[in-house]
mmCIF file of C-alpha atoms and ligand atoms in Angstrom:
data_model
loop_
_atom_site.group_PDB
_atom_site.id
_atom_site.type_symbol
_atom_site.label_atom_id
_atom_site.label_comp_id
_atom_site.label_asym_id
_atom_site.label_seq_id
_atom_site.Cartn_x
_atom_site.Cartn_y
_atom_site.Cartn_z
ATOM 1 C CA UNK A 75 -0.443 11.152 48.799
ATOM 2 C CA UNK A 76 -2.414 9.417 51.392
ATOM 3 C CA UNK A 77 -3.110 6.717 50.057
ATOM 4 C CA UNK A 78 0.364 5.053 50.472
ATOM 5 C CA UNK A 79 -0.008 5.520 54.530
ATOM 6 C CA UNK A 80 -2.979 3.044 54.412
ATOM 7 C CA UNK A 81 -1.934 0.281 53.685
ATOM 8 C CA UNK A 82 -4.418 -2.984 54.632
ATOM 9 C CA UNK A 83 -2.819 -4.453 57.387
ATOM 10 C CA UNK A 84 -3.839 -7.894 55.066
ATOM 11 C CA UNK A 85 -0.992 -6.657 52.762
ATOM 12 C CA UNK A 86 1.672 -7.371 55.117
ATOM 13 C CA UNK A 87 0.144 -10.877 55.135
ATOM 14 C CA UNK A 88 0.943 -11.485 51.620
ATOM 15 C CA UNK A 89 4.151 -13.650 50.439
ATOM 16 C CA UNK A 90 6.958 -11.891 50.177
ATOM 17 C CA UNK A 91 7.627 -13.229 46.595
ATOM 18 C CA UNK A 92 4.268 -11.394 45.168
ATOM 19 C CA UNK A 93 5.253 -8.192 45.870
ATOM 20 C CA UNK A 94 7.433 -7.607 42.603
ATOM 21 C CA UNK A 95 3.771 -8.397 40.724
ATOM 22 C CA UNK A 96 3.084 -5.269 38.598
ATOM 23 C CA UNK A 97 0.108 -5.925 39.429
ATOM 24 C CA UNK A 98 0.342 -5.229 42.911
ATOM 25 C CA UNK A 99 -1.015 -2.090 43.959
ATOM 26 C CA UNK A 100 1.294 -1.641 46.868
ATOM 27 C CA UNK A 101 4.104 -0.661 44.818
ATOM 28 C CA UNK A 102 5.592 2.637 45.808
ATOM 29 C CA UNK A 103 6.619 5.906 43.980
ATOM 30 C CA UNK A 104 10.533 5.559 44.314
ATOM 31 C CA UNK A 105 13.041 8.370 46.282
ATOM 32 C CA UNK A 106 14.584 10.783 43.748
ATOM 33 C CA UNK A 107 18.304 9.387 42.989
ATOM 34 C CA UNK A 108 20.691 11.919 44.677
ATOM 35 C CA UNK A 109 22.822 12.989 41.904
ATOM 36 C CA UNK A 110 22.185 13.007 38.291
ATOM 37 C CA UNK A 111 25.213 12.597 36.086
ATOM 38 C CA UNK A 112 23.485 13.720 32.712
ATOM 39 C CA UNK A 113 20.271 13.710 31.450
ATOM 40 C CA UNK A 114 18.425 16.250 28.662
ATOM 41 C CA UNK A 115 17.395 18.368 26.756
ATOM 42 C CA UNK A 116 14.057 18.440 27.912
ATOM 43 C CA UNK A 117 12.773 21.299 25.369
ATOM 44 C CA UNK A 118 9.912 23.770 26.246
ATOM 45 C CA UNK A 119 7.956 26.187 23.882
ATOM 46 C CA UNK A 120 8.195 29.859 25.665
ATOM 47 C CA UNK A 121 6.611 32.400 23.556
ATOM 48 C CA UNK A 122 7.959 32.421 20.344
ATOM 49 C CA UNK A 123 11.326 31.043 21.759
ATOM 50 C CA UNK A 124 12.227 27.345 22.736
ATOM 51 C CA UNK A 125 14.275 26.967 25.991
ATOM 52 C CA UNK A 126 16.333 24.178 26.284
ATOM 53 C CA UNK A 127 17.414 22.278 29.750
ATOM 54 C CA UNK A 128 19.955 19.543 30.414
ATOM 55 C CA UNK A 129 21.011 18.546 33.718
ATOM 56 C CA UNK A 130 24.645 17.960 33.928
ATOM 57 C CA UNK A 131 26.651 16.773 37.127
ATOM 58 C CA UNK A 132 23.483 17.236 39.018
ATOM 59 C CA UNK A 133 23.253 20.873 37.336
ATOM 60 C CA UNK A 134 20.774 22.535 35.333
ATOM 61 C CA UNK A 135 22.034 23.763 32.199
ATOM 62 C CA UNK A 136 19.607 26.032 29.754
ATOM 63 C CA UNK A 137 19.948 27.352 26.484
ATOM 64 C CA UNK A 138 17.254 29.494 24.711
ATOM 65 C CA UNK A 139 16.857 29.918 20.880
ATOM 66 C CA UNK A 140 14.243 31.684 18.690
ATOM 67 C CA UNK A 141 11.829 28.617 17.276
ATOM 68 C CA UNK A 142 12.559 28.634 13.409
ATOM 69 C CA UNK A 143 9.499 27.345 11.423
ATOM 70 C CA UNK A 144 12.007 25.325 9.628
ATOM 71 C CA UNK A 145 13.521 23.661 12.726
ATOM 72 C CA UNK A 146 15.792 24.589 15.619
ATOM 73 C CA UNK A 147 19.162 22.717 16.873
ATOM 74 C CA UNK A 148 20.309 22.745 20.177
ATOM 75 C CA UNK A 149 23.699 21.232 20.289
ATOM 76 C CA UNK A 150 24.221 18.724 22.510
ATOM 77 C CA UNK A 151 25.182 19.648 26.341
ATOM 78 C CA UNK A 152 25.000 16.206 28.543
ATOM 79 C CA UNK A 153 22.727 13.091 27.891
ATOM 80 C CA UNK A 154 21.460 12.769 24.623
ATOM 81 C CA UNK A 155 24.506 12.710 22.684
ATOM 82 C CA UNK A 156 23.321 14.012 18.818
ATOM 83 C CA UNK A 157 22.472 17.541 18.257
ATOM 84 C CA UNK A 158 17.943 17.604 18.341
ATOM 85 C CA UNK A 159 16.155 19.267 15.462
ATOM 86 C CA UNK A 160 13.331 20.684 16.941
ATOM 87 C CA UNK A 161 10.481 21.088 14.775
ATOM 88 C CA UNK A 162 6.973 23.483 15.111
ATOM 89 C CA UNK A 163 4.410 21.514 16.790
ATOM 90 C CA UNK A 164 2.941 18.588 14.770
ATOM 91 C CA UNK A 165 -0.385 17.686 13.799
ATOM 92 C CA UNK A 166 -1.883 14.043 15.305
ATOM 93 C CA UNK A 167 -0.663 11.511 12.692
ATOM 94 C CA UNK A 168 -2.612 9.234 10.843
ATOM 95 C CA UNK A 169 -4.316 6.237 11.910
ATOM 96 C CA UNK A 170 -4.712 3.991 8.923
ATOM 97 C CA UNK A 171 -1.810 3.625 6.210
ATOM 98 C CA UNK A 172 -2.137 1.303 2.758
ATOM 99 C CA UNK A 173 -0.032 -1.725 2.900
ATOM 100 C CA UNK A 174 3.897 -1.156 2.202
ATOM 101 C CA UNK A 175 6.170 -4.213 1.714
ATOM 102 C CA UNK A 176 8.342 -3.539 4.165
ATOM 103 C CA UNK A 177 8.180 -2.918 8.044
ATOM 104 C CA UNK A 178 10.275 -3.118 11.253
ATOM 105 C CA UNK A 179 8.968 -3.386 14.297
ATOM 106 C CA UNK A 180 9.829 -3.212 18.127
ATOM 107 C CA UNK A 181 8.619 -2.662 21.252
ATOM 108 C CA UNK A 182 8.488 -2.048 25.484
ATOM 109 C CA UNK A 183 12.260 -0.427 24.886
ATOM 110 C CA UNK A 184 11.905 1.200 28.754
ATOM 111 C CA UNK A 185 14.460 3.463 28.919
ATOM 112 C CA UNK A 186 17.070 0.732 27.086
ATOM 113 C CA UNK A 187 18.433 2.903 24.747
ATOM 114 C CA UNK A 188 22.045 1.350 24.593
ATOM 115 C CA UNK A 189 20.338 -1.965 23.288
ATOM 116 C CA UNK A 190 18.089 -0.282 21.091
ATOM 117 C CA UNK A 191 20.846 1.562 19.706
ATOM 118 C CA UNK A 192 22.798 -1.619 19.106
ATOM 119 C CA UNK A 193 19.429 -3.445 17.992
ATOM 120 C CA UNK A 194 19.085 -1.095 15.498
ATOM 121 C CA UNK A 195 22.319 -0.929 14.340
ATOM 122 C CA UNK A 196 23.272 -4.721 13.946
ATOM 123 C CA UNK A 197 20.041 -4.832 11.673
ATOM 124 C CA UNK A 198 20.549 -1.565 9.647
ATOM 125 C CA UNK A 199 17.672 0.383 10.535
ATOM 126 C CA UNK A 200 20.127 3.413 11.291
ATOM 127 C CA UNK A 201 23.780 3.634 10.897
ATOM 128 C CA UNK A 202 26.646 4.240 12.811
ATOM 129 C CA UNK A 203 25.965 7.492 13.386
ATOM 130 C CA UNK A 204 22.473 6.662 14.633
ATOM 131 C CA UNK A 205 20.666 8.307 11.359
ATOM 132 C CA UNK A 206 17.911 6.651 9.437
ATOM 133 C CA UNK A 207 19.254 3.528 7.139
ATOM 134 C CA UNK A 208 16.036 2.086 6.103
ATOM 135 C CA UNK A 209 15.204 4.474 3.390
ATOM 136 C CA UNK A 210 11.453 4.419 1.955
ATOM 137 C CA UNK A 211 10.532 1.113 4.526
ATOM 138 C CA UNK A 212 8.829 1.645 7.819
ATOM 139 C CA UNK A 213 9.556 1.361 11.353
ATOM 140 C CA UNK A 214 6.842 1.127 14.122
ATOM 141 C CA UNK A 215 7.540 1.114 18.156
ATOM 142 C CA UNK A 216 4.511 -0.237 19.678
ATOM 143 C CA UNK A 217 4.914 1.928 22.853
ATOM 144 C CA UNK A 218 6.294 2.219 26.824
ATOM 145 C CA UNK A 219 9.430 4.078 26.078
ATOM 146 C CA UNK A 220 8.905 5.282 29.170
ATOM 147 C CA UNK A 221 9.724 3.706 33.239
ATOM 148 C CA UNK A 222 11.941 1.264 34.379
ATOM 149 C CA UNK A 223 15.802 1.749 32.638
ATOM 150 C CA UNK A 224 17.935 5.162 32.911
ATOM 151 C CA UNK A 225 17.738 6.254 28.683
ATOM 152 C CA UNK A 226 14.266 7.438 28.313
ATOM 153 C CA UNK A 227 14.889 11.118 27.487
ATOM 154 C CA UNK A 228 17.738 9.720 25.026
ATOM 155 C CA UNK A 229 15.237 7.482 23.596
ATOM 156 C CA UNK A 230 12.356 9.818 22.849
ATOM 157 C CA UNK A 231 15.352 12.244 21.069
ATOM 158 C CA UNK A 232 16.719 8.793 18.882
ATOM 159 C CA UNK A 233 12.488 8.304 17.513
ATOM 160 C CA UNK A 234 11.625 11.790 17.154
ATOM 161 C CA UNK A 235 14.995 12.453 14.727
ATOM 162 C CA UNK A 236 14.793 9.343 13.014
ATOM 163 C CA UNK A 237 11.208 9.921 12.544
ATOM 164 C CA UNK A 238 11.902 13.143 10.726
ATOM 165 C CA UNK A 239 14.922 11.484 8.886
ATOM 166 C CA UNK A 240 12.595 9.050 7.925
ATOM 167 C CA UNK A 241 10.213 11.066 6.515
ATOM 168 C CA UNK A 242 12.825 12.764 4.883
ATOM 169 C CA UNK A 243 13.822 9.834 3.337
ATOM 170 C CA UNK A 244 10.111 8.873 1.998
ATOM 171 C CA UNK A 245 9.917 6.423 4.618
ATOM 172 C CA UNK A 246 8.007 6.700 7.881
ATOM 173 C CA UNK A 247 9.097 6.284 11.669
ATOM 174 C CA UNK A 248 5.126 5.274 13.177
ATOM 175 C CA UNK A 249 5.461 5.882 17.525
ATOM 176 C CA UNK A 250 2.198 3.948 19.383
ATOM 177 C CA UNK A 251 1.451 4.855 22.695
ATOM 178 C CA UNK A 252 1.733 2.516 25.422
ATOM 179 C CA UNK A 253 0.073 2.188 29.136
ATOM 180 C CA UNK A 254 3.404 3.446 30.498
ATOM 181 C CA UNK A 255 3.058 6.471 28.507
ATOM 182 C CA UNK A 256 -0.335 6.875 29.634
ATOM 183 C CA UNK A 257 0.818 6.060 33.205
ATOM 184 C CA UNK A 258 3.683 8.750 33.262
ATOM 185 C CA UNK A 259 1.372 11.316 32.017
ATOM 186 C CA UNK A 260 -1.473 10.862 34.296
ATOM 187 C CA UNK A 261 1.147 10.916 37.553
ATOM 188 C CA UNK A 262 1.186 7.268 38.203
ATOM 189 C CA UNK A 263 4.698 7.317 38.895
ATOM 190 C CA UNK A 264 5.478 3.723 40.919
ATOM 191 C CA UNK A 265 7.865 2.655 37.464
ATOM 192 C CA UNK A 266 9.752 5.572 37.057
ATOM 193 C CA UNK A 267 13.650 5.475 37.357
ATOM 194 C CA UNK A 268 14.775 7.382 39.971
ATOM 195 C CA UNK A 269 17.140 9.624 38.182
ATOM 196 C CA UNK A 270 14.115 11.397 36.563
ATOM 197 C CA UNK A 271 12.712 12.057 39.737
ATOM 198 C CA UNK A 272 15.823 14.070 40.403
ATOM 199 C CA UNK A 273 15.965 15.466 37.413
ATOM 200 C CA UNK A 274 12.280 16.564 38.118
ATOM 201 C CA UNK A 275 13.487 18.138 41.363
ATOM 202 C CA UNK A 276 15.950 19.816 39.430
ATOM 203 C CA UNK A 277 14.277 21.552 37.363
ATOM 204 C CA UNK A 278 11.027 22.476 39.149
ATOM 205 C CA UNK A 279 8.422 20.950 37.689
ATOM 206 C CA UNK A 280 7.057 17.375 38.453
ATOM 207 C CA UNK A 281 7.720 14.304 36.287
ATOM 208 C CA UNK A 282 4.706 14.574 33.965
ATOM 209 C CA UNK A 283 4.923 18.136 33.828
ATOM 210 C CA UNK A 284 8.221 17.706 31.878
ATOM 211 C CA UNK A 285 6.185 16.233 29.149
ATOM 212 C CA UNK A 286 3.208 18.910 29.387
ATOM 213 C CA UNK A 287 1.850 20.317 26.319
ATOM 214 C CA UNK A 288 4.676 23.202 26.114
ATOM 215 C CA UNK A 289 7.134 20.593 26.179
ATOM 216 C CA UNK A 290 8.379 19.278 22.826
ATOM 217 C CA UNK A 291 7.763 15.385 22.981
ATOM 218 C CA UNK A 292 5.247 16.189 25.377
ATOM 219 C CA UNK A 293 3.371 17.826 22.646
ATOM 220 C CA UNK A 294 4.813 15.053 20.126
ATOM 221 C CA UNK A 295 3.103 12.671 22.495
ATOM 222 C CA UNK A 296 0.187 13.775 22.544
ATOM 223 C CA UNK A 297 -0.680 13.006 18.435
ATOM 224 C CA UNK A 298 0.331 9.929 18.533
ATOM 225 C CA UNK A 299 -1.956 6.534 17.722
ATOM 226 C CA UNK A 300 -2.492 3.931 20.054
ATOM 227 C CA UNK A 301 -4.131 1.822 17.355
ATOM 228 C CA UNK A 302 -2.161 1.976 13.513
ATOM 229 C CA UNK A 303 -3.899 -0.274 10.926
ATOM 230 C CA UNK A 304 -1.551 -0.754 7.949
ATOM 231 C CA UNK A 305 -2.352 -2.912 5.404
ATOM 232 C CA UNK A 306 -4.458 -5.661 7.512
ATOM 233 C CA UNK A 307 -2.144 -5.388 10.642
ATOM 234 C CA UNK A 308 -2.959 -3.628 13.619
ATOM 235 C CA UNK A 309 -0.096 -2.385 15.595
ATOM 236 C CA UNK A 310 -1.037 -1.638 19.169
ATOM 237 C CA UNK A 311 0.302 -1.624 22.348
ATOM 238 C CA UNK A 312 -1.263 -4.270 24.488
ATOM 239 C CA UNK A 313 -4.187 -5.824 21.950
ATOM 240 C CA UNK A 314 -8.354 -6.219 21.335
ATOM 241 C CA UNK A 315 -10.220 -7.741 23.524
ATOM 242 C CA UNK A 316 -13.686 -9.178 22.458
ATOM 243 C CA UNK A 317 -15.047 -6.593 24.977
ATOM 244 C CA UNK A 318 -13.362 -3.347 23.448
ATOM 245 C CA UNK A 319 -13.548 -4.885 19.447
ATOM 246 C CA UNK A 320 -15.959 -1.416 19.086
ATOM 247 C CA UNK A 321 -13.009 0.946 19.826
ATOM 248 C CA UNK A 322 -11.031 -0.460 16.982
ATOM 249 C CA UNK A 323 -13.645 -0.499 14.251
ATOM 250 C CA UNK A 324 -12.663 3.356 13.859
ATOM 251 C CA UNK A 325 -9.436 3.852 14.596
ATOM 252 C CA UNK A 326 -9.008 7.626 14.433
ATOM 253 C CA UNK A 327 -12.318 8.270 16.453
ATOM 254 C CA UNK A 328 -10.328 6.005 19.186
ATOM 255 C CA UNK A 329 -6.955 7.210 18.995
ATOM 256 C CA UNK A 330 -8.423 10.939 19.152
ATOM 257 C CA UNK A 331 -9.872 9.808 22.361
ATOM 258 C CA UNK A 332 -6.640 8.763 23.628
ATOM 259 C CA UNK A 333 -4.809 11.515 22.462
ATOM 260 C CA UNK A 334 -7.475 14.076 24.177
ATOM 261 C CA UNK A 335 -7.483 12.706 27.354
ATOM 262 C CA UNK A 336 -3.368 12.145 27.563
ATOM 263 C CA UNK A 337 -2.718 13.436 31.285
ATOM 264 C CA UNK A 338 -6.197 13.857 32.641
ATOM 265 C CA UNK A 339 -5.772 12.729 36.095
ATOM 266 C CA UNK A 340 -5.667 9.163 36.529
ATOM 267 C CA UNK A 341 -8.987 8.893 38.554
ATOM 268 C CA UNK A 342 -11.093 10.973 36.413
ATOM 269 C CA UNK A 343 -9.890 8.911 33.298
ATOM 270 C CA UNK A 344 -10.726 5.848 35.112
ATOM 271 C CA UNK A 345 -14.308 6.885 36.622
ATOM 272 C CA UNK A 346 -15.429 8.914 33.091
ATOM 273 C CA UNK A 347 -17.584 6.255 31.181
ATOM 274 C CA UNK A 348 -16.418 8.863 28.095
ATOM 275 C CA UNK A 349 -12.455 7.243 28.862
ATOM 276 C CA UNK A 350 -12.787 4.194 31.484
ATOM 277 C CA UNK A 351 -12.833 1.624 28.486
ATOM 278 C CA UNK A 352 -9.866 3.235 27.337
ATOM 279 C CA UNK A 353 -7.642 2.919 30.138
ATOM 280 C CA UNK A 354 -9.371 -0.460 32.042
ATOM 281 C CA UNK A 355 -6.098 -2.659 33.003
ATOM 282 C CA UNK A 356 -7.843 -5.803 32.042
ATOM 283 C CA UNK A 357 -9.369 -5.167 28.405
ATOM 284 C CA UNK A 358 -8.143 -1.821 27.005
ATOM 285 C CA UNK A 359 -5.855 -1.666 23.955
ATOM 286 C CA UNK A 360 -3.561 -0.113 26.192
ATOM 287 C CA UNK A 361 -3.878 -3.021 28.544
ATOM 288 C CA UNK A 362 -4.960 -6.200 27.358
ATOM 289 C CA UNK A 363 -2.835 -9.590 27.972
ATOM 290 C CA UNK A 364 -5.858 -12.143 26.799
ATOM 291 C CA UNK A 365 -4.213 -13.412 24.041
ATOM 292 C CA UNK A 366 -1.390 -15.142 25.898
ATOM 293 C CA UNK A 367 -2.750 -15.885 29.287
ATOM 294 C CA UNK A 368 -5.536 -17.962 28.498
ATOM 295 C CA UNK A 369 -7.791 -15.543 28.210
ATOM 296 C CA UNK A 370 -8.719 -16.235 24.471
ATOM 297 C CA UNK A 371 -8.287 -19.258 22.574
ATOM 298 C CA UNK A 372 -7.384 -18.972 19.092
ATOM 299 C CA UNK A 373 -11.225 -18.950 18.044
ATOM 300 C CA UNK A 374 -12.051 -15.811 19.898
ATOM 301 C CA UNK A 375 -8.757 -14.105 18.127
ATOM 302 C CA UNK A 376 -10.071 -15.627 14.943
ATOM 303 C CA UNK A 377 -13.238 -14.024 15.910
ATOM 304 C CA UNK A 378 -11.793 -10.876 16.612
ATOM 305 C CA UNK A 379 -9.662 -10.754 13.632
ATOM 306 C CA UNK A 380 -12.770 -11.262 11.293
ATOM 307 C CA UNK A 381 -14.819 -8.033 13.101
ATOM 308 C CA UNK A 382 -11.736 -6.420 12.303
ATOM 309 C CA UNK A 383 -10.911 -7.163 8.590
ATOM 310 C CA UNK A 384 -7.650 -8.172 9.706
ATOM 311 C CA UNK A 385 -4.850 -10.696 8.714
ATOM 312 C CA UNK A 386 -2.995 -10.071 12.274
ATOM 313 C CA UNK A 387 -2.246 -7.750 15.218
ATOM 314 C CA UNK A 388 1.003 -7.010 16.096
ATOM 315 C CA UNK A 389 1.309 -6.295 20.128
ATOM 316 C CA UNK A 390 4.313 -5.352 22.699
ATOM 317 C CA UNK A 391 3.060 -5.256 26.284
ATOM 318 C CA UNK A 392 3.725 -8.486 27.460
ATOM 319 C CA UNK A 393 7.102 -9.903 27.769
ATOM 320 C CA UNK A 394 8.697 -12.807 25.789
ATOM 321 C CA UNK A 395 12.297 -14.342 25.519
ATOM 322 C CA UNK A 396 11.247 -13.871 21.808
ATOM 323 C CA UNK A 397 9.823 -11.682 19.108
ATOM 324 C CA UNK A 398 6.773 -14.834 19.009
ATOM 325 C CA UNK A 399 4.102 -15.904 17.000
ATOM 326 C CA UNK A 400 1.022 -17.322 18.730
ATOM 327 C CA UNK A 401 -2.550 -18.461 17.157
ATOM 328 C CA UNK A 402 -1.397 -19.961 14.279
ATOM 329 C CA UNK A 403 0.450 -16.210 12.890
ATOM 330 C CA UNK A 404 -2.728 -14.311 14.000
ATOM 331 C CA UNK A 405 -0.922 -12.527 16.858
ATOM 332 C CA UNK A 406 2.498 -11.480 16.992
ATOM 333 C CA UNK A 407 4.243 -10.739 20.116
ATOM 334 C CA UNK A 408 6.879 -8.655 20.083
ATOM 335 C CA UNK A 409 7.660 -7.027 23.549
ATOM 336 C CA UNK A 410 11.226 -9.271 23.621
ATOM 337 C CA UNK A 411 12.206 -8.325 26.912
ATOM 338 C CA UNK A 412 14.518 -5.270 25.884
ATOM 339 C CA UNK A 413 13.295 -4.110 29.216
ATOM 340 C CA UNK A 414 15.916 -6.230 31.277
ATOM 341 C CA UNK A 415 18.844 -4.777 29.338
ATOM 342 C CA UNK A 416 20.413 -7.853 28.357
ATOM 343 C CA UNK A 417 18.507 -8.621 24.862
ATOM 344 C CA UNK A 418 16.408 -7.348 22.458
ATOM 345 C CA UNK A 419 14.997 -8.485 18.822
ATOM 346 C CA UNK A 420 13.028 -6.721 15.823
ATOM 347 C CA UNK A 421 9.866 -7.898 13.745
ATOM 348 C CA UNK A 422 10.299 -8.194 10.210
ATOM 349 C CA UNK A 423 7.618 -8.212 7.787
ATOM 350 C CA UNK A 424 8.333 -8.012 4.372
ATOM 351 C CA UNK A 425 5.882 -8.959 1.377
ATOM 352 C CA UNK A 426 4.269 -11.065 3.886
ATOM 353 C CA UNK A 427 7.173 -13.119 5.279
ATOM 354 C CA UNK A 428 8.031 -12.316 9.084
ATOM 355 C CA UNK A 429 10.925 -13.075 10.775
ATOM 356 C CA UNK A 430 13.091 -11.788 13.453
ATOM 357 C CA UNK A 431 15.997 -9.468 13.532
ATOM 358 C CA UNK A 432 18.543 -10.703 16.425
ATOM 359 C CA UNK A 433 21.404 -8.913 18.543
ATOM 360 C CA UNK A 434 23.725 -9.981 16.009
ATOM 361 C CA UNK A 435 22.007 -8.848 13.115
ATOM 362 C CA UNK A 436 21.299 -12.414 12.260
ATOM 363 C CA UNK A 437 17.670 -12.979 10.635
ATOM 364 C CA UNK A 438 15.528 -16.052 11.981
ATOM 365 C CA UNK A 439 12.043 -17.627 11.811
ATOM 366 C CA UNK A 440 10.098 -16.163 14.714
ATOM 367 C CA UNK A 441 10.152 -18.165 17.985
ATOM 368 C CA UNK A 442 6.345 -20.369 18.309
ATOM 369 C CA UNK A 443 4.839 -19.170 21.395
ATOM 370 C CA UNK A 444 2.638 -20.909 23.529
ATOM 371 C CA UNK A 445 -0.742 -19.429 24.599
ATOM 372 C CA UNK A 446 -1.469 -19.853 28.101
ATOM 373 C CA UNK A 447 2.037 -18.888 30.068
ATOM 374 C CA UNK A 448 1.471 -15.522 30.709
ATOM 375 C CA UNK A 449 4.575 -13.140 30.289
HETATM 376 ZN ZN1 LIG B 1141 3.082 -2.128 28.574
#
């Protein structure tokens, strides 16, 4: 790409402490990790077959079964350690669910999955053996499973199970996109970990090409929300800004959108006035950070809020110590930093009360944020 040769001269100017800014530009697609211990399956639709791939001590391992309309399990080989149950493609799920009295929520897990594992384990929302535990109650991930820690193809296995389990159960497992979905999928690959760039290599196909429409969650990914209205909270990735209130008033119409224009290249997404308000880095839902850097006092997310018909929006995106609420219980923040691998919280919300699901599986009051330091 030729882009990354031309870099201003100006750039070299900068302080060396900005350059770890996401926002940065400069930021460079990382070199493929030499050796990949275990990662997989990554599962592609061939036919009327499903071929299965793991890579195991830096080998490619493949398995193909005939695709049973009831499901298919591939045992597992290396990385994701619970046999999958591959199911026939899904339809795009549903955008706006009736209040139920009781939901978990979490967020921004990149590629954490030993501490979501654990996270969800201390507070019983699966069991020991990693199954669904939460019976008829809900559980929503508010997006960017993908980039940045070394689980994420262990992590999309974990939510697509449990969200069959789930369903199983009469309960419901809801997945939101987030802008590192969006990112992985349209090539931007500056967060990705390194092993997956081997693993790429590996297997011949580039990174977003591993989740292309023939490939199981890549298919999976592509019908899921980015906005899910349950009750009167809105569960989205990065939030609504005053300037993009329109795409939430009908939140099918938008997440359709979305869901068509999943890996359209980056620059056509961005220069299409059909999709640029969908993926702008300062106001889409994808996006946004203006309730916690100033942006918007709590009278513009009042104002939003009312336009809306809702009671509160639940957001990930930005990073807190704490699963937080800010603007008087309007917005809840609950990206809590699982990203760093050292911590990691849920949000409760049941009949109305919130609180916060710990380590530990201790319950607390949720942390009071403070508009204005941006995460
Ligand atoms: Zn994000």
């Amino acid at each position: 790409m030729l882009h990354r040769r031309l870099l201003h001269p100006a750039l070299l100017l900068l302080p060396l402490a900005l350059l770890g800014a996401p926002s940065l530009q400069a930021r460079e697609v990382a070199a493929p990790a030499e050796h990949v211990d275990a990662d997989g399956p990554y599962v592609f639709r061939v036919g009327d077959q499903l071929r299965a791939k793991w890579i195991c001590g830096d080998q490619v391992q493949m398995r193909t079964l005939p695709a049973d309309a009831e499901g298919t399990d591939f045992t597992p080989q290396c990385g994701y350690a619970h046999s999958v149950h591959v199911l026939p493609p899904v339809a795009p799920s549903v955008s706006v669910l009736p209040a139920t009295p009781r939901i978990v929520a979490v967020s921004d897990i990149h590629g954490q999955y030993g501490l979501l594992v654990r996270l969800l384990r201390a507070n019983k929302v699966i069991d020991a053996q990693d199954q669904w535990a939460l019976g008829k109650d809900t559980l929503v991930i508010a997006g960017d499973v993908f980039d940045r820690g070394p689980q994420v193809t262990e992590a999309f296995w974990l939510l697509y199970g449990l969200q069959q389990q789930a369903a199983a159960a009469g309960g419901a497992v809801h997945f939101v996109l987030g802008n590192h979905e969006t990112m992985v999928l349209y090539d931007d690959l500056r967060y990705v970990n390194p092993k997956y760039l081997r693993s790429a290599q590996l297997l011949g196909r580039s990174y977003p090409q591993l989740y292309a429409g023939d490939s199981v969650i890549g298919q999976w990914l592509r019908t899921r929300p980015v906005l899910l209205k349950i009750g009167d909270t809105l569960f989205l990735h990065g939030g609504i800004s005053p300037e993009a209130v329109q795409l939430a008033l009908d939140p099918a119409t938008t997440n359709a959108a979305y869901q068509a224009s999943l890996g359209t290249p980056k620059a056509e997404v961005k220069a299409d006035p059909a999709t640029a308000s969908l993926y702008d880095g300062k106001t889409s839902p994808i996006w946004y950070r203006g309730y916690f850097d100033g942006r918007l006092d709590s009278n513009g997310v009042l104002a939003v809020l009312d336009q809306l018909h809702l009671k509160r929006i639940v957001v990930g995106h930005t990073s807190m110590p704490h699963v937080s609420t800010f603007h008087g219980g309007r917005v809840i923040a609950i990206d809590s930093s699982i990203k760093n691998g050292e911590n990691g919280e849920l949000l409760f919300i049941e009949n109305g009360t919130l609180s916060r699901g710990l380590l530990d599986g201790t319950r607390v009051p949720l942390a009071e944020g403070v508009p204005g330091v941006d995460g």
